CSV table of C-alpha atoms in Angstrom, one decimal:
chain,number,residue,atom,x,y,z
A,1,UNK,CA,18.6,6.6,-5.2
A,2,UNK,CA,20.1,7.4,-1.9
A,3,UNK,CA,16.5,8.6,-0.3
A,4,UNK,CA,14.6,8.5,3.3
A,5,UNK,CA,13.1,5.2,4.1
A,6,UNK,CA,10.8,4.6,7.1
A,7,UNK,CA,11.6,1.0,7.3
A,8,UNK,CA,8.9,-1.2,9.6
A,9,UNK,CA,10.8,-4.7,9.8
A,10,UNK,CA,13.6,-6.1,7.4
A,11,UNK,CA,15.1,-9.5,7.1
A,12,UNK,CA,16.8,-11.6,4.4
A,13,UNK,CA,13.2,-12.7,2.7
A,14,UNK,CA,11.0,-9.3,3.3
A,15,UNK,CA,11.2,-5.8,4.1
A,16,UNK,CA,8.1,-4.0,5.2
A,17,UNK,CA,7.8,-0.1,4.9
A,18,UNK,CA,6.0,3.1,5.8
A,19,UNK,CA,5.7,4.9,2.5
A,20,UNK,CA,5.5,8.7,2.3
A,21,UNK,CA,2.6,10.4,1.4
A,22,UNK,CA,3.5,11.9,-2.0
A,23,UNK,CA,6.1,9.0,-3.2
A,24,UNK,CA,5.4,7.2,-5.9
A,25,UNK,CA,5.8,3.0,-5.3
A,26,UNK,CA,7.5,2.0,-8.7
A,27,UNK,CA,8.6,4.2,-11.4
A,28,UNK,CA,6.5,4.9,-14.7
A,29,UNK,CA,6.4,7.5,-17.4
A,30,UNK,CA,6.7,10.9,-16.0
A,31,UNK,CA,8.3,9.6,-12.5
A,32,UNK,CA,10.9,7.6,-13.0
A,33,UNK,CA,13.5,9.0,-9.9
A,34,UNK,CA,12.3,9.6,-6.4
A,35,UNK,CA,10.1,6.3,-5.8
A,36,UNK,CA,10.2,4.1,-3.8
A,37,UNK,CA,11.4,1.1,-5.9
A,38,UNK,CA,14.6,3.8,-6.6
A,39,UNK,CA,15.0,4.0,-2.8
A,40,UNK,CA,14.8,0.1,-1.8
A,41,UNK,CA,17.4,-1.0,-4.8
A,42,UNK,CA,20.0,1.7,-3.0
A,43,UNK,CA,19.1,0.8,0.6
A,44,UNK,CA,18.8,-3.5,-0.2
A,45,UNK,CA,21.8,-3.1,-3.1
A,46,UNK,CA,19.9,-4.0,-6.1
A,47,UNK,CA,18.2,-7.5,-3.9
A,48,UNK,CA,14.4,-7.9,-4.5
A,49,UNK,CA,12.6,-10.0,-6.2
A,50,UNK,CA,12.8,-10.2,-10.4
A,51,UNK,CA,9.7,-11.6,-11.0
A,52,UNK,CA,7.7,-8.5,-11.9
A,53,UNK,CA,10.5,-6.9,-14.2
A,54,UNK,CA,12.9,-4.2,-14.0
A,55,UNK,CA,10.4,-1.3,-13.0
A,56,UNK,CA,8.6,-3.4,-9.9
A,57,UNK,CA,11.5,-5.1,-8.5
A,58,UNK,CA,9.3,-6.9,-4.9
A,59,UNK,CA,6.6,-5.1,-5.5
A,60,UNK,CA,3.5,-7.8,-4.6
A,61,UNK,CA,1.6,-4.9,-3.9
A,62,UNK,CA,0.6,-0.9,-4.1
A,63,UNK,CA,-0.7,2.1,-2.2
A,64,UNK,CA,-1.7,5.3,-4.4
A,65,UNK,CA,1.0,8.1,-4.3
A,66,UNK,CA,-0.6,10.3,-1.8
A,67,UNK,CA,-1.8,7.3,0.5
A,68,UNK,CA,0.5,6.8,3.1
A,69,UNK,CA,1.8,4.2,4.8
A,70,UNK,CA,2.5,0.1,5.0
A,71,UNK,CA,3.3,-2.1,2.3
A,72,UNK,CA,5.9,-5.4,2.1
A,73,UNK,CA,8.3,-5.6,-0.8
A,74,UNK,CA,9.7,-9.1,-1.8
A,75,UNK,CA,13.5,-9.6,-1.4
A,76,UNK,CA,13.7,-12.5,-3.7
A,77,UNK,CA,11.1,-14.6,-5.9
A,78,UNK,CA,10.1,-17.3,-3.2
A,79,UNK,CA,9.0,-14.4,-0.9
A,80,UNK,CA,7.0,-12.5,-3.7
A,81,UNK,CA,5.4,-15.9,-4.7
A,82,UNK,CA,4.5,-16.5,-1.2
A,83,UNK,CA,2.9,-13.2,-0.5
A,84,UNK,CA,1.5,-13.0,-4.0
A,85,UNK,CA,-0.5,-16.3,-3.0
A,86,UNK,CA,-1.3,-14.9,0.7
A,87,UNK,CA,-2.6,-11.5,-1.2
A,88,UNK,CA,-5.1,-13.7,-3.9
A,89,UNK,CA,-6.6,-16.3,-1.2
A,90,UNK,CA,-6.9,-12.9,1.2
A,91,UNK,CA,-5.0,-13.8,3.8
A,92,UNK,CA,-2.8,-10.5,4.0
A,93,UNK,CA,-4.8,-8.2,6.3
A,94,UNK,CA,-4.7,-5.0,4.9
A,95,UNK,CA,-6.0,-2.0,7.0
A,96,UNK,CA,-6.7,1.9,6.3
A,97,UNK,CA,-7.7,4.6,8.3
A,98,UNK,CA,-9.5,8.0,6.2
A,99,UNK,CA,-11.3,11.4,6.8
A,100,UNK,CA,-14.1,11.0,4.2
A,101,UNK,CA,-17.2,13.6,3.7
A,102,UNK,CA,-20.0,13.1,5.9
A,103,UNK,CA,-20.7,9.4,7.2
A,104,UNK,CA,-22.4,6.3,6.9
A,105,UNK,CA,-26.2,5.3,8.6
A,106,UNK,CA,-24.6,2.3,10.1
A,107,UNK,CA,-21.6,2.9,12.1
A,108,UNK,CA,-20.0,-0.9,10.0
A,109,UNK,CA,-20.6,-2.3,7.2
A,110,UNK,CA,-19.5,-3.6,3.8
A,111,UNK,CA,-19.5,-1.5,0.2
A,112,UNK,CA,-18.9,-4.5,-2.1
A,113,UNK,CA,-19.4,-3.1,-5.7
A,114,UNK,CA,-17.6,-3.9,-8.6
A,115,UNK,CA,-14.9,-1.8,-9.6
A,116,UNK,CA,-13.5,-1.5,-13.5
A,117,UNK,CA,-11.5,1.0,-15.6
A,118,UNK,CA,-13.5,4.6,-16.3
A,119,UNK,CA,-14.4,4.3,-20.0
A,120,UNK,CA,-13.7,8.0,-20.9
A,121,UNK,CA,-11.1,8.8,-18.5
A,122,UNK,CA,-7.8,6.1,-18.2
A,123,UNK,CA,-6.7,7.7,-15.1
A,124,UNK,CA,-9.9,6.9,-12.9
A,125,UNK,CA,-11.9,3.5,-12.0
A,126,UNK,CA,-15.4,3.5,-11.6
A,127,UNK,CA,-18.1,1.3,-10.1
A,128,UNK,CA,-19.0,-1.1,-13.2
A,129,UNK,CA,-21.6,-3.6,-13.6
A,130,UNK,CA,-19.1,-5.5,-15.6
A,131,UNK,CA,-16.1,-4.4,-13.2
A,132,UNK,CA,-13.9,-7.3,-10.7
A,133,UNK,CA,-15.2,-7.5,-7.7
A,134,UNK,CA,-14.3,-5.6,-4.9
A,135,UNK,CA,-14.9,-5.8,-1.3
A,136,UNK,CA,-14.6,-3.1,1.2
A,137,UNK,CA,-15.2,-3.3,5.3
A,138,UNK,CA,-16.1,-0.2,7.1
A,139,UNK,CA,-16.0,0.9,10.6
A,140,UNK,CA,-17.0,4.6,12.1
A,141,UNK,CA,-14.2,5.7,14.1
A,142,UNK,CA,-15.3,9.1,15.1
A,143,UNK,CA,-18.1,11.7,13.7
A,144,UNK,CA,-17.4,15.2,13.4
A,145,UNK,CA,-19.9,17.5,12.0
A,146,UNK,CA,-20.2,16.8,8.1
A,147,UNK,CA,-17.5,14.4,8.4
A,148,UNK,CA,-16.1,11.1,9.5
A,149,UNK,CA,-12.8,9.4,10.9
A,150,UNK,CA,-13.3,5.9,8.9
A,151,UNK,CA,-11.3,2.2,9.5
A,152,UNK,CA,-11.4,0.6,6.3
A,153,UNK,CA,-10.3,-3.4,5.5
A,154,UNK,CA,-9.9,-4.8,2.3
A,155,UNK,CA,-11.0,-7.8,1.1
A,156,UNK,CA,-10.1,-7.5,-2.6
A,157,UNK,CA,-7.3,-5.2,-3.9
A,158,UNK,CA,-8.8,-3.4,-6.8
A,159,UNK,CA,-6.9,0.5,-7.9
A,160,UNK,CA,-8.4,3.2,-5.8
A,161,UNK,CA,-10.7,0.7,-4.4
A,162,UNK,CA,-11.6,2.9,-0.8
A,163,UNK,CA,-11.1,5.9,-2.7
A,164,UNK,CA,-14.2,4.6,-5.2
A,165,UNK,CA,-16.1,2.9,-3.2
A,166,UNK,CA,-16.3,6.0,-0.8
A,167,UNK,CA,-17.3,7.7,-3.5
A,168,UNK,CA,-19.9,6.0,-5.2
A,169,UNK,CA,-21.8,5.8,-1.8
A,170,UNK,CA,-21.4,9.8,-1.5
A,171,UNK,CA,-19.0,9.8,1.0
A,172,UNK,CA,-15.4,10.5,-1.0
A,173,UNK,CA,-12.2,11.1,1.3
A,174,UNK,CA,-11.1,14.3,1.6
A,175,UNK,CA,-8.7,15.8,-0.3
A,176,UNK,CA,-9.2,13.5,-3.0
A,177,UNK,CA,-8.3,14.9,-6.3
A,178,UNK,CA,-9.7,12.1,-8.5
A,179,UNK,CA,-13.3,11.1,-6.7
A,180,UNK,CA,-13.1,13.7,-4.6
A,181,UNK,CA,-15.7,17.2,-3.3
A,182,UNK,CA,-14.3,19.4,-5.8
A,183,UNK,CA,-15.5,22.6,-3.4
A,184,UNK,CA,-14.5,21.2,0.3
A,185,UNK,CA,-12.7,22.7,3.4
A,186,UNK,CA,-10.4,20.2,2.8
A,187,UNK,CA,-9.9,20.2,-0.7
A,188,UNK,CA,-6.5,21.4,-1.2
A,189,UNK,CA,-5.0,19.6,1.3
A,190,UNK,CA,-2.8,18.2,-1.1
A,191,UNK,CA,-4.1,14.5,-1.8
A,192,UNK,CA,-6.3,12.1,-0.3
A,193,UNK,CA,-6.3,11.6,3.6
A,194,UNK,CA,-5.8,8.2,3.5
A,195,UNK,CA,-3.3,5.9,5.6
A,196,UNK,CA,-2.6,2.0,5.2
A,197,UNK,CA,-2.3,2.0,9.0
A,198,UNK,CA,-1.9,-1.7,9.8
A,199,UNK,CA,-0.9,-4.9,7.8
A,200,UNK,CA,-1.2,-8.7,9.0
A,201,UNK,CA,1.0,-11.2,7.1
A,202,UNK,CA,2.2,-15.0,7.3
A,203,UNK,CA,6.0,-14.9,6.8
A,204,UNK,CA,7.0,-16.3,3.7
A,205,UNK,CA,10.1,-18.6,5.3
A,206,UNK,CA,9.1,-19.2,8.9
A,207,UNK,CA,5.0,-19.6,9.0
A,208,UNK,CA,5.1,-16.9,11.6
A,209,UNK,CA,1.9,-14.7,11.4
A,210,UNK,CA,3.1,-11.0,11.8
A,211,UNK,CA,1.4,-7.8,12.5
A,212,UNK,CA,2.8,-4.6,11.7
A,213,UNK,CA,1.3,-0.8,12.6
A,214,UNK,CA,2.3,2.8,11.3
A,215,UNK,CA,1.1,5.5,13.7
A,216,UNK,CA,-1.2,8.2,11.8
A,217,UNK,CA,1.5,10.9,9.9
A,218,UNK,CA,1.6,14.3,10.9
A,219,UNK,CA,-1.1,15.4,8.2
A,220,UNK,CA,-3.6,12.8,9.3
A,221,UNK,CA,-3.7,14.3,12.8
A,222,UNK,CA,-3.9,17.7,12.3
A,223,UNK,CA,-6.4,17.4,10.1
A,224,UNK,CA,-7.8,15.3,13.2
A,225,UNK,CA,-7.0,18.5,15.2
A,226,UNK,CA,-9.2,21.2,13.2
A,227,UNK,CA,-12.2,18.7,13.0
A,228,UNK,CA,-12.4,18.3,17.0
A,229,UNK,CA,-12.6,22.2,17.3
A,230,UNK,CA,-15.3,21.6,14.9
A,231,UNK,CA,-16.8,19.7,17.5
């Protein structure tokens, strides 16, 4: 599908993207047109990698459909087995920025708790005992009154991984319609505010260590905006 892309850096072996908030990354029963897969087999003429199937064409990795920003698609299979590798020794630096409800003690830290499947509801994750681990650094950017401007960094890449570990330790992001306040200011502010703002890669041909950065979207800030006249 002809659609909008917010393209961050392309070459012949990868091709790194700003996603939308509100696009879905691959398609899957009840969104199979308007992703983001649909747009990069348009824009890159049907060239990304095959090794995940038909539906995840150079997809090594995913943000949630209302988390916005980077992620780098494979363009053929000796890029996504690269990255693929980079992403399981936890060399890709991935990066986040949220608003989440009130704030932590320590201004850093680390949530590591282990993440697994909700047993009663398939669409959520929860903190589980017997869950894979998962590993989340924290930094206080800013502190508003009952909330927070947060820096995230993953170490592990587990589904909703910030947006559960927030949670369990009783400070969800805002806006979050799975693990989030269900009676907030911020509530209907139609999906989590949560941005994959930078992203740190080895590249998969030439060895070169690259950084790439997505500015905070237009929701982020104004959100922002109505917390400092809080203030």
């Amino acid at each position: 599908e002809n659609l909008p892309l917010d393209i961050a850096y392309e070459d012949d072996w990868i091709i790194v993207v700003n996603k939308a908030r509100g696009m879905v990354v691959h398609p899957a029963p009840g969104n199979w047109s308007g992703t983001l897969v649909n747009a990069l087999m348009y824009h890159c003429g049907g060239r990304l990698s095959g090794i995940n199937g038909e539906l995840r064409p150079g997809i090594v990795h995913r943000i949630d459909k209302d988390t916005s920003g980077l992620l780098v698609v494979a363009k053929n299979d000796a890029a996504h087995q690269n990255l693929s590798g980079q992403i399981q020794r936890h060399d890709v630096r991935r990066e986040y920025e949220a608003v989440v409800i009130g704030g932590f003690r320590e201004p850093e830290g680390t949530v590591d708790l282990p993440i697994a499947r909700h047993q009663t509801d398939r669409k959520r994750m929860a903190v589980s005992p017997g869950g894979r681990e998962a590993v989340t650094h924290y930094q206080t950017l800013a502190v508003y009154p009952g909330y927070s401007h947060m820096a995230f960094r993953l170490e592990t890449g587990r589904t909703h991984q910030i947006r559960v570990h927030m949670a369990a330790s009783g400070h969800p992001v805002i806006g979050d319609p799975l693990y989030g306040a269900k009676k907030d200011r911020f509530s209907n502010i139609g999906g989590q505010c949560l941005h994959a703002a930078h992203l740190t890669l080895t590249h998969p041909e030439t060895g070169e260590q690259m950084r790439f950065d997505a500015p905070l979207p237009d929701y982020f800030t104004e959100i922002l905006g109505k917390l400092e006249k809080m203030t």
